[in-house]
């Protein structure tokens, strides 16, 4: 669509009430639940599919049809005015009172225009139970039609389930294993919605992030929608990446306790809802909603496309686009500074000295920093620190010559959560620093330093591929070149001399590797050590193994063998096991123990390199002519 056409459409929308745009393109989407179920089951395609499935599953035709009807009855959602009003005026405020919402209004207006002729699929990040309520409030205040929201049936308890199902929420069983009839009905209901043109919304992470960064995507629903497009779709399907970022979250304390293995997840129900509403009544900051670059699923999956994509590639691309619009927040930078000094307390000028070069770097890279412009001065940073202190994330001691701040004991996972919301912006820089330090010890004139450097960078990228969404290798290489030139404009001339490689790090305005990579690599070390201790035995019970990692990790934190308490994370351990599985390190085979030892040794070498970067940073700061923080 041309820019002038979009602008004209925006003017048209402002001249009319916009109510007609709220109506679905096909009146069939407004049918009652029973009519929708009958319409789907009455399709000859569905009837044929059920007959084939009955034969495969050993079911009678009537039993297959009965199970299909029950499945659809649990899935189909409707939008009734009374219940959407209850959703918007009762349930939504209970979830969203804690924040002022800051939204990208220009992108929202463009979505209003695109929704006329396209089916929009909103794919937001998942940080809070409040996410769908915040997004629904924004959509309700616009000229967009109300989304059909796909979520888990854990919120299907009375009366919440009754309200949300009649407000457009499609509640899916959290686990349906090999229930092929249920899977078929999900696919057919998505196909029905695609034909009807209703906008969709779901959370590809599959659950709230426990670490503050994006979790690996769940592909199932996106795959089902892709298959639905091959059946029939009257509109082009546009994927809308959405970043929802919070200054702070009340519910993070419960999630952190669950993540560290210190508490079980509370079961959703009326008592839970009452407690959640009470917790959310206290205002704690801003929720930022940003829309990423749109992606046409119709074009990406079309067989005649020049470069047809797989569902996996589409999902990764959506998450990369989310990361690109995720704003850098004040709490993220404040906790990034304080977590790096472990248990040391810092003065306000010392924290400012750490944050200022990060802001300069972010602006040089044109990162989304508009929400932290106030951090350019002491008062802005002090406000961010004070809000974290009020939330019991930081301690502030005021009994001395000046206030000092440090991470409160037991709150490292909370601080890490806020840091991790922006950590993806600094990963390539961290990899560059580790690579540069490693190659600074190479003095062999015959060594091809560029090949060695790229090998090191790609090896570390491969270890972290289940934590972060890296670009494909050629693009990653270009990004690393850009990072190198930000570090030093003469990087590619200087890097050919060993002494200059270390000097570039020493003269840098900040060093990042130990600040962002240490917690992840130390978590991986715990997993690798315990795998190696099993010799060549199979690790069959991953839950039991993760529990062992938590227990051993707690010991090592107390012994200071692990520097980062936030490394004790079930999510990090699970991702480390994904790496192990990817490298065939879980099941018994020839050479298994040796390969486990090799991974353990490599991870220890990277952690040692990070410790060396930290030592260099201490030396650099202590000898800085401008003064620095003796960490």
XYZ file of C-alpha atoms in Angstrom:
631
model
C 0.000 0.000 0.000
C 1.398 3.407 -0.965
C 2.079 6.009 1.724
C -0.344 8.537 0.251
C -3.082 5.876 0.110
C -2.615 5.109 3.796
C -2.715 8.810 4.672
C -5.943 9.225 2.669
C -7.495 6.235 4.429
C -6.493 7.694 7.793
C -8.287 10.924 6.879
C -11.341 8.904 5.848
C -11.366 7.171 9.208
C -11.200 10.453 11.087
C -14.154 11.817 9.091
C -16.455 8.916 9.977
C -17.447 7.333 13.256
C -15.558 4.225 12.286
C -18.216 1.865 13.623
C -18.596 0.052 10.309
C -14.950 -0.899 10.374
C -15.572 -2.703 13.632
C -17.945 -5.092 11.914
C -16.455 -8.349 10.682
C -16.212 -8.745 6.938
C -18.451 -11.822 6.982
C -21.702 -11.897 8.905
C -21.066 -15.586 9.661
C -18.579 -14.563 12.352
C -21.445 -13.073 14.357
C -23.452 -16.301 14.302
C -24.370 -18.010 17.568
C -22.166 -20.722 19.025
C -24.450 -23.628 18.064
C -24.761 -22.350 14.503
C -20.972 -22.049 14.168
C -20.446 -25.585 15.478
C -23.051 -26.951 13.062
C -21.591 -24.995 10.137
C -18.093 -26.358 10.730
C -19.262 -29.956 11.301
C -21.528 -29.749 8.261
C -18.613 -29.151 5.914
C -18.025 -32.080 3.549
C -14.281 -31.650 4.076
C -14.664 -31.992 7.861
C -16.996 -34.972 7.464
C -14.438 -36.737 5.250
C -11.598 -35.917 7.646
C -13.572 -37.296 10.603
C -14.346 -40.515 8.729
C -10.643 -41.029 7.962
C -9.672 -40.186 11.532
C -12.242 -42.597 12.978
C -10.688 -45.443 10.986
C -7.145 -44.527 12.100
C -8.144 -44.128 15.760
C -10.406 -47.160 15.892
C -13.481 -45.064 16.686
C -17.025 -45.444 15.502
C -18.287 -42.708 13.201
C -20.745 -41.512 15.831
C -18.069 -41.380 18.557
C -15.696 -39.391 16.313
C -18.503 -36.973 15.451
C -19.543 -36.684 19.122
C -15.966 -35.934 20.233
C -15.618 -33.381 17.463
C -18.815 -31.625 18.564
C -17.694 -31.550 22.220
C -14.311 -30.194 21.191
C -15.836 -27.423 19.112
C -18.318 -26.515 21.816
C -15.385 -25.960 24.200
C -13.457 -23.936 21.610
C -15.958 -21.704 19.828
C -16.119 -18.157 21.190
C -18.668 -15.451 20.525
C -18.756 -11.709 21.151
C -21.897 -10.630 22.996
C -22.252 -6.920 23.910
C -23.157 -7.566 27.554
C -20.110 -9.723 28.137
C -17.677 -7.570 26.166
C -18.842 -4.688 28.378
C -18.132 -6.768 31.497
C -14.728 -7.673 30.045
C -13.842 -4.052 29.291
C -15.305 -2.345 32.369
C -14.871 -4.942 35.110
C -12.179 -7.511 34.269
C -9.824 -5.189 32.384
C -9.462 -2.563 35.152
C -8.849 -5.367 37.672
C -5.825 -6.362 35.613
C -4.521 -3.048 34.267
C -4.858 -0.438 37.030
C -1.172 -0.827 37.883
C 0.037 1.025 34.771
C -0.319 4.026 32.542
C -0.315 2.706 28.970
C 2.050 4.280 26.436
C 1.158 3.153 22.905
C 2.502 3.849 19.432
C -0.600 5.663 18.147
C 0.658 6.119 14.589
C 1.121 2.368 14.121
C -2.293 1.756 15.656
C -3.908 4.052 13.071
C -2.157 2.195 10.255
C -3.486 -1.089 11.582
C -7.001 0.365 11.473
C -6.553 0.953 7.750
C -5.014 -2.455 7.031
C -7.756 -4.253 8.934
C -10.295 -3.200 6.296
C -8.935 -5.574 3.684
C -6.728 -7.960 5.671
C -7.049 -10.374 8.543
C -4.696 -9.220 11.321
C -3.055 -11.702 13.683
C -1.611 -9.959 16.743
C 1.363 -11.833 18.257
C 2.360 -10.066 21.496
C 5.020 -10.818 24.062
C 3.745 -12.466 27.236
C 4.926 -10.917 30.492
C 1.750 -10.580 32.532
C -1.803 -11.815 32.913
C -2.660 -8.210 32.032
C -1.271 -8.427 28.467
C -4.543 -9.341 26.659
C -6.535 -6.845 28.730
C -4.153 -3.999 27.882
C -4.206 -4.867 24.181
C -8.004 -5.232 24.172
C -8.400 -1.802 25.784
C -6.276 -0.251 23.056
C -8.181 -2.014 20.290
C -11.538 -1.076 21.823
C -10.497 2.581 21.816
C -9.607 2.380 18.119
C -11.530 1.629 14.931
C -10.238 -1.942 14.889
C -12.654 -4.865 15.252
C -12.342 -6.803 18.487
C -9.790 -9.629 18.414
C -10.559 -13.293 18.967
C -7.977 -14.190 21.632
C -6.562 -17.706 21.828
C -5.437 -18.642 25.320
C -5.217 -21.455 27.844
C -8.252 -22.923 29.542
C -6.605 -22.333 32.932
C -8.616 -19.093 33.042
C -11.854 -20.911 32.239
C -13.004 -20.965 35.855
C -16.374 -19.417 36.797
C -17.223 -16.572 36.353
C -14.171 -15.483 34.395
C -14.482 -18.251 31.814
C -18.117 -17.418 31.169
C -17.258 -13.757 30.543
C -14.152 -14.183 28.400
C -15.639 -16.938 26.217
C -18.500 -14.592 25.358
C -16.053 -11.727 24.772
C -14.107 -13.497 22.034
C -11.651 -15.644 24.047
C -10.934 -19.090 22.577
C -9.768 -21.219 25.499
C -7.628 -24.166 24.453
C -6.708 -27.119 26.632
C -3.218 -26.698 28.040
C -2.372 -30.229 26.983
C -4.136 -32.415 24.447
C -1.357 -34.857 23.588
C -2.389 -37.192 20.791
C -6.062 -36.219 20.753
C -6.249 -35.956 16.972
C -9.938 -35.131 16.932
C -9.294 -32.092 19.152
C -6.356 -31.013 16.968
C -8.497 -31.323 13.860
C -11.197 -29.132 15.409
C -8.653 -26.454 16.341
C -7.452 -26.398 12.725
C -10.997 -26.271 11.369
C -12.054 -23.511 13.744
C -9.032 -21.446 12.709
C -9.951 -22.106 9.076
C -13.487 -20.911 9.817
C -12.153 -17.716 11.413
C -9.784 -17.186 8.479
C -12.710 -17.482 6.053
C -14.802 -15.156 8.193
C -12.050 -12.555 8.418
C -11.985 -12.023 12.198
C -8.760 -10.675 13.691
C -6.853 -13.058 15.976
C -4.470 -12.722 18.912
C -2.346 -15.238 20.770
C 0.906 -15.501 22.719
C 3.485 -17.613 20.903
C 5.718 -17.984 23.958
C 3.122 -20.351 25.373
C 3.263 -18.772 28.822
C 4.557 -15.756 30.692
C 8.316 -15.224 30.486
C 10.035 -16.084 33.761
C 13.306 -14.370 32.814
C 12.127 -11.082 31.247
C 13.284 -11.909 27.727
C 11.455 -13.697 24.951
C 10.933 -17.408 25.410
C 11.326 -19.789 22.444
C 8.171 -19.734 20.282
C 5.528 -22.450 20.274
C 4.748 -23.233 16.638
C 1.490 -25.175 16.881
C -1.157 -22.490 16.421
C 0.836 -20.702 13.728
C 1.211 -23.994 11.870
C -2.526 -24.652 12.156
C -3.260 -21.182 10.799
C -0.843 -21.747 7.913
C -2.687 -24.970 7.087
C -6.007 -23.114 7.333
C -4.825 -20.667 4.680
C -4.327 -23.555 2.280
C -8.009 -24.432 2.752
C -9.560 -21.031 2.219
C -9.083 -17.432 3.273
C -10.991 -14.489 1.902
C -8.443 -12.008 3.173
C -4.680 -11.773 3.203
C -3.332 -12.662 6.658
C -0.964 -10.096 8.188
C 1.094 -10.964 11.292
C 1.440 -8.086 13.777
C 4.430 -8.429 16.151
C 3.641 -6.650 19.444
C 6.079 -5.776 22.240
C 4.472 -5.124 25.636
C 7.091 -3.911 28.109
C 6.545 -2.912 31.727
C 8.511 -0.618 34.005
C 7.656 -3.065 36.791
C 5.370 -6.021 37.462
C 3.637 -6.930 40.713
C 3.359 -10.586 39.721
C 7.082 -10.979 39.081
C 7.685 -11.962 42.701
C 5.487 -15.009 42.384
C 7.004 -15.961 39.026
C 10.553 -15.578 40.390
C 9.768 -17.855 43.335
C 8.364 -20.464 40.941
C 11.340 -20.115 38.626
C 13.846 -20.676 41.432
C 11.927 -23.741 42.594
C 10.824 -22.086 45.848
C 7.071 -22.099 45.162
C 4.450 -23.821 43.044
C 2.339 -21.907 40.559
C -0.909 -20.756 42.155
C -3.983 -22.341 40.594
C -6.227 -19.841 38.849
C -9.645 -19.466 40.473
C -11.759 -16.978 42.387
C -9.301 -16.608 45.331
C -6.467 -16.112 42.848
C -8.477 -13.486 40.913
C -9.300 -11.581 44.116
C -5.633 -11.575 45.193
C -4.497 -10.525 41.735
C -6.990 -7.644 41.584
C -5.891 -6.467 45.031
C -2.233 -6.602 43.979
C -2.913 -4.731 40.729
C -4.667 -1.861 42.517
C -1.294 -0.241 43.275
C 0.118 1.868 40.424
C 3.758 1.031 39.642
C 4.654 2.677 36.341
C 4.113 2.495 32.607
C 3.273 -0.302 30.176
C 4.753 0.363 26.715
C 3.009 -1.120 23.674
C 4.939 -1.082 20.406
C 4.062 -2.666 17.049
C 6.818 -4.274 15.000
C 7.222 -4.443 11.242
C 4.287 -6.340 9.749
C 4.671 -9.660 7.949
C 2.324 -11.260 5.429
C 1.780 -14.892 6.370
C -0.127 -15.358 3.124
C 2.911 -14.359 1.066
C 5.444 -16.143 3.283
C 3.581 -19.465 3.009
C 2.428 -19.210 -0.606
C 3.923 -22.060 -2.649
C 4.522 -19.707 -5.595
C 6.528 -17.274 -3.464
C 10.135 -16.705 -4.556
C 11.327 -17.520 -1.046
C 8.615 -19.526 0.745
C 9.257 -19.754 4.484
C 8.782 -22.501 6.995
C 6.568 -21.858 10.025
C 9.685 -21.986 12.211
C 11.384 -19.238 10.199
C 8.239 -17.132 10.259
C 7.999 -17.420 14.058
C 11.667 -16.514 14.575
C 11.293 -13.544 12.237
C 8.252 -12.331 14.209
C 10.250 -12.510 17.446
C 13.182 -10.658 15.898
C 10.801 -7.915 14.818
C 9.410 -7.755 18.361
C 12.921 -7.352 19.751
C 13.599 -4.493 17.340
C 10.777 -2.379 18.797
C 11.166 -3.361 22.460
C 12.108 -0.138 24.262
C 15.059 0.246 26.591
C 13.605 1.205 29.984
C 15.031 2.944 33.027
C 14.724 -0.132 35.291
C 16.487 -2.226 32.625
C 19.553 0.042 32.559
C 19.612 0.572 36.330
C 19.553 -3.152 37.063
C 22.079 -3.816 34.284
C 24.481 -1.500 36.105
C 23.884 -2.862 39.607
C 23.811 -6.585 38.839
C 27.270 -6.356 37.308
C 28.876 -5.298 40.604
C 27.299 -8.223 42.416
C 26.629 -7.278 46.043
C 28.446 -3.946 46.017
C 26.481 -0.775 46.706
C 27.018 2.209 44.400
C 26.450 5.912 44.758
C 24.242 7.813 42.355
C 27.245 9.339 40.481
C 28.773 5.866 40.140
C 25.575 4.452 38.671
C 25.296 7.458 36.357
C 28.881 6.796 35.235
C 27.849 3.262 34.253
C 24.528 4.155 32.620
C 25.637 7.172 30.555
C 27.845 5.284 28.062
C 25.086 2.705 27.618
C 22.688 5.484 26.654
C 25.252 6.910 24.235
C 25.720 3.477 22.683
C 21.962 2.916 22.384
C 21.490 6.254 20.654
C 24.364 5.635 18.286
C 22.654 2.409 17.261
C 19.291 4.203 17.058
C 17.713 1.847 19.576
C 14.241 2.725 20.931
C 15.362 4.843 23.887
C 12.631 7.485 23.875
C 11.308 6.252 27.217
C 14.655 6.781 28.996
C 15.605 10.247 27.822
C 15.264 11.428 31.419
C 18.218 9.202 32.414
C 20.593 11.791 30.966
C 20.704 13.451 34.391
C 21.058 12.398 38.024
C 17.439 13.122 38.863
C 16.119 10.786 36.162
C 18.334 7.919 37.295
C 17.463 8.639 40.919
C 13.745 8.351 40.063
C 14.328 4.954 38.438
C 16.333 3.766 41.452
C 13.755 5.051 43.919
C 10.932 3.195 42.166
C 12.933 -0.034 42.309
C 13.701 0.573 45.984
C 9.989 1.079 46.742
C 9.321 -2.240 45.034
C 11.923 -3.958 47.284
C 14.200 -4.766 44.357
C 16.934 -2.437 45.638
C 18.125 -1.344 49.060
C 18.950 2.317 49.563
C 21.155 3.160 52.545
C 21.012 6.853 53.500
C 22.855 6.827 56.833
C 26.268 7.751 55.455
C 27.709 10.660 53.512
C 25.407 10.052 50.531
C 22.763 7.481 49.476
C 24.037 4.183 48.106
C 22.096 1.513 46.226
C 22.492 -2.231 45.846
C 20.423 -5.264 44.854
C 18.437 -6.416 47.864
C 19.335 -9.903 49.122
C 17.007 -12.416 47.520
C 15.951 -10.014 44.743
C 18.597 -10.818 42.124
C 16.131 -12.776 39.958
C 13.733 -9.816 40.048
C 16.455 -7.369 39.035
C 17.586 -9.763 36.303
C 14.034 -9.902 34.941
C 14.012 -6.137 34.359
C 17.557 -6.176 32.961
C 16.675 -8.965 30.547
C 13.885 -6.979 28.898
C 16.615 -5.034 27.057
C 19.462 -7.551 27.157
C 19.045 -8.634 23.527
C 20.343 -5.231 22.411
C 23.774 -5.970 23.933
C 24.392 -9.639 23.076
C 26.360 -9.099 19.861
C 28.529 -6.517 21.622
C 29.207 -9.032 24.406
C 30.188 -11.744 21.913
C 32.554 -9.296 20.215
C 34.266 -8.501 23.516
C 34.798 -12.177 24.397
C 36.155 -12.889 20.928
C 38.465 -9.901 21.029
C 39.846 -10.824 24.444
C 40.429 -14.424 23.423
C 42.286 -13.468 20.256
C 44.379 -10.887 22.153
C 46.405 -13.822 23.476
C 47.243 -15.015 19.963
C 50.624 -13.708 18.822
C 51.382 -16.139 16.033
C 51.994 -14.076 12.912
C 50.813 -16.923 10.711
C 47.461 -17.099 12.474
C 44.565 -15.874 10.406
C 43.060 -13.672 13.074
C 39.862 -13.002 11.159
C 39.097 -16.707 10.709
C 39.851 -17.345 14.382
C 37.638 -14.462 15.438
C 34.689 -15.575 13.320
C 35.075 -19.154 14.563
C 34.993 -17.948 18.178
C 31.971 -15.712 17.578
C 30.000 -18.423 15.799
C 30.846 -21.001 18.482
C 29.461 -18.743 21.214
C 26.453 -17.862 19.065
C 25.731 -21.563 18.647
C 25.799 -22.136 22.416
C 23.364 -19.265 22.998
C 20.968 -20.022 20.133
C 18.283 -21.332 22.478
C 18.416 -18.133 24.553
C 18.488 -15.394 21.928
C 17.134 -14.851 18.435
C 20.191 -14.377 16.276
C 20.088 -13.364 12.636
C 21.098 -15.887 10.009
C 24.862 -16.324 9.708
C 25.530 -13.853 6.900
C 23.405 -11.176 8.550
C 24.986 -11.946 11.930
C 28.415 -11.445 10.398
C 27.365 -8.044 9.074
C 25.947 -7.092 12.479
C 29.237 -8.065 14.124
C 31.138 -5.868 11.663
C 28.897 -2.943 12.620
C 29.527 -3.643 16.322
C 33.256 -3.676 15.658
C 33.155 -0.239 14.038
C 31.114 1.152 16.932
C 33.777 -0.127 19.319
C 36.530 1.498 17.259
C 36.342 3.241 13.897
C 39.755 1.749 12.987
C 38.860 -1.714 14.251
C 39.832 -3.683 11.146
C 43.250 -2.056 10.976
C 43.984 -2.410 14.675
C 42.637 -5.935 15.107
C 45.575 -7.362 13.160
C 47.925 -6.544 16.069
C 47.573 -8.524 19.308
C 48.393 -5.615 21.618
C 45.805 -3.418 19.898
C 43.092 -6.021 20.369
C 43.367 -5.712 24.144
C 43.821 -1.947 23.993
C 40.546 -1.509 22.109
C 38.755 -3.159 25.018
C 40.750 -1.195 27.590
C 39.900 2.124 25.923
C 36.205 1.341 25.374
C 33.699 3.585 27.200
C 32.090 0.455 28.665
C 32.454 -3.329 28.651
C 29.394 -5.499 28.485
C 30.222 -9.210 28.191
C 30.387 -10.031 31.911
C 27.277 -7.956 32.577
C 24.971 -9.809 30.184
C 26.451 -13.249 29.471
C 27.704 -14.448 32.860
C 24.293 -15.513 34.306
C 23.405 -17.549 31.217
C 26.780 -19.248 30.861
C 26.972 -20.045 34.573
C 23.543 -21.707 34.379
C 24.833 -23.736 31.435
C 27.959 -24.673 33.417
C 25.767 -26.123 36.183
C 23.930 -28.268 33.634
C 27.153 -29.320 31.888
C 28.864 -30.243 35.171
C 25.972 -32.428 36.286
C 25.689 -34.059 32.857
C 29.397 -34.865 32.949
C 29.007 -36.333 36.453
C 26.588 -38.892 34.981
C 29.374 -40.315 32.824
C 27.782 -41.840 29.739
C 24.404 -42.497 31.323
C 21.085 -41.435 29.828
C 19.260 -38.441 31.312
C 15.676 -39.607 30.983
C 13.840 -37.551 33.614
C 14.501 -33.916 32.725
C 12.331 -32.556 35.563
C 14.332 -34.515 38.132
C 17.583 -33.367 36.529
C 16.510 -29.697 36.649
C 15.601 -30.085 40.325
C 19.122 -31.425 40.889
C 20.555 -28.416 39.023
C 18.649 -26.078 41.346
C 19.921 -27.873 44.451
C 23.540 -27.951 43.351
C 23.298 -24.399 42.051
C 22.137 -23.141 45.469
C 25.195 -24.748 47.038
C 27.545 -23.203 44.504
C 26.041 -19.747 44.960
C 26.620 -20.024 48.713
C 30.201 -21.147 48.047
C 30.718 -18.300 45.532
C 31.494 -20.826 42.821
C 28.676 -19.143 40.903
C 28.824 -15.348 40.727
C 25.241 -14.740 39.594
C 22.366 -15.862 41.853
C 20.003 -15.223 38.922
C 21.623 -18.206 37.178
C 19.372 -20.425 39.298
C 16.550 -20.468 36.787
C 14.531 -23.429 35.584
C 14.011 -21.681 32.251
C 17.763 -21.293 31.734
C 18.361 -24.914 32.717
C 15.675 -26.048 30.261
C 17.315 -24.081 27.457
C 20.694 -25.600 28.357
C 19.090 -29.042 28.068
C 17.760 -28.053 24.635
C 21.353 -27.329 23.630
C 22.423 -30.691 25.057
C 19.662 -32.470 23.148
C 20.626 -30.586 19.980
C 24.158 -31.950 20.429
C 22.938 -35.480 21.217
C 24.198 -35.349 24.807
C 21.201 -36.800 26.662
C 20.972 -40.429 25.565
C 23.568 -43.163 25.953
C 25.849 -43.649 22.959
C 29.486 -44.216 22.090
C 31.668 -41.219 23.025
C 28.899 -39.520 25.043
C 30.976 -38.861 28.163
C 33.834 -37.360 26.148
C 31.433 -35.021 24.331
C 29.852 -33.953 27.619
C 33.301 -33.192 29.019
C 34.139 -31.183 25.901
C 31.032 -29.004 26.338
C 31.768 -28.548 30.050
C 35.376 -27.494 29.304
C 34.250 -25.065 26.609
C 31.691 -23.423 28.885
C 34.254 -23.087 31.668
C 36.630 -21.429 29.199
C 33.969 -18.890 28.214
C 33.137 -18.151 31.865
C 36.864 -17.640 32.498
C 36.978 -15.243 29.537
C 34.035 -13.317 30.996
C 35.871 -13.087 34.322
C 38.863 -11.701 32.435
C 36.655 -9.095 30.755
C 35.397 -8.150 34.211
C 38.967 -7.830 35.534
C 39.902 -5.675 32.570
C 36.838 -3.530 33.237
C 37.907 -3.073 36.866
C 41.368 -2.034 35.765
C 39.980 0.257 33.082
C 37.588 1.995 35.482
C 40.176 2.351 38.245
C 42.640 4.039 35.897
C 40.160 6.117 33.955
C 41.162 9.766 33.835
C 37.481 10.677 34.227
C 37.108 8.549 37.353
C 35.191 5.330 37.497
C 33.639 2.698 39.626
C 36.013 0.385 41.413
C 33.806 -2.642 41.191
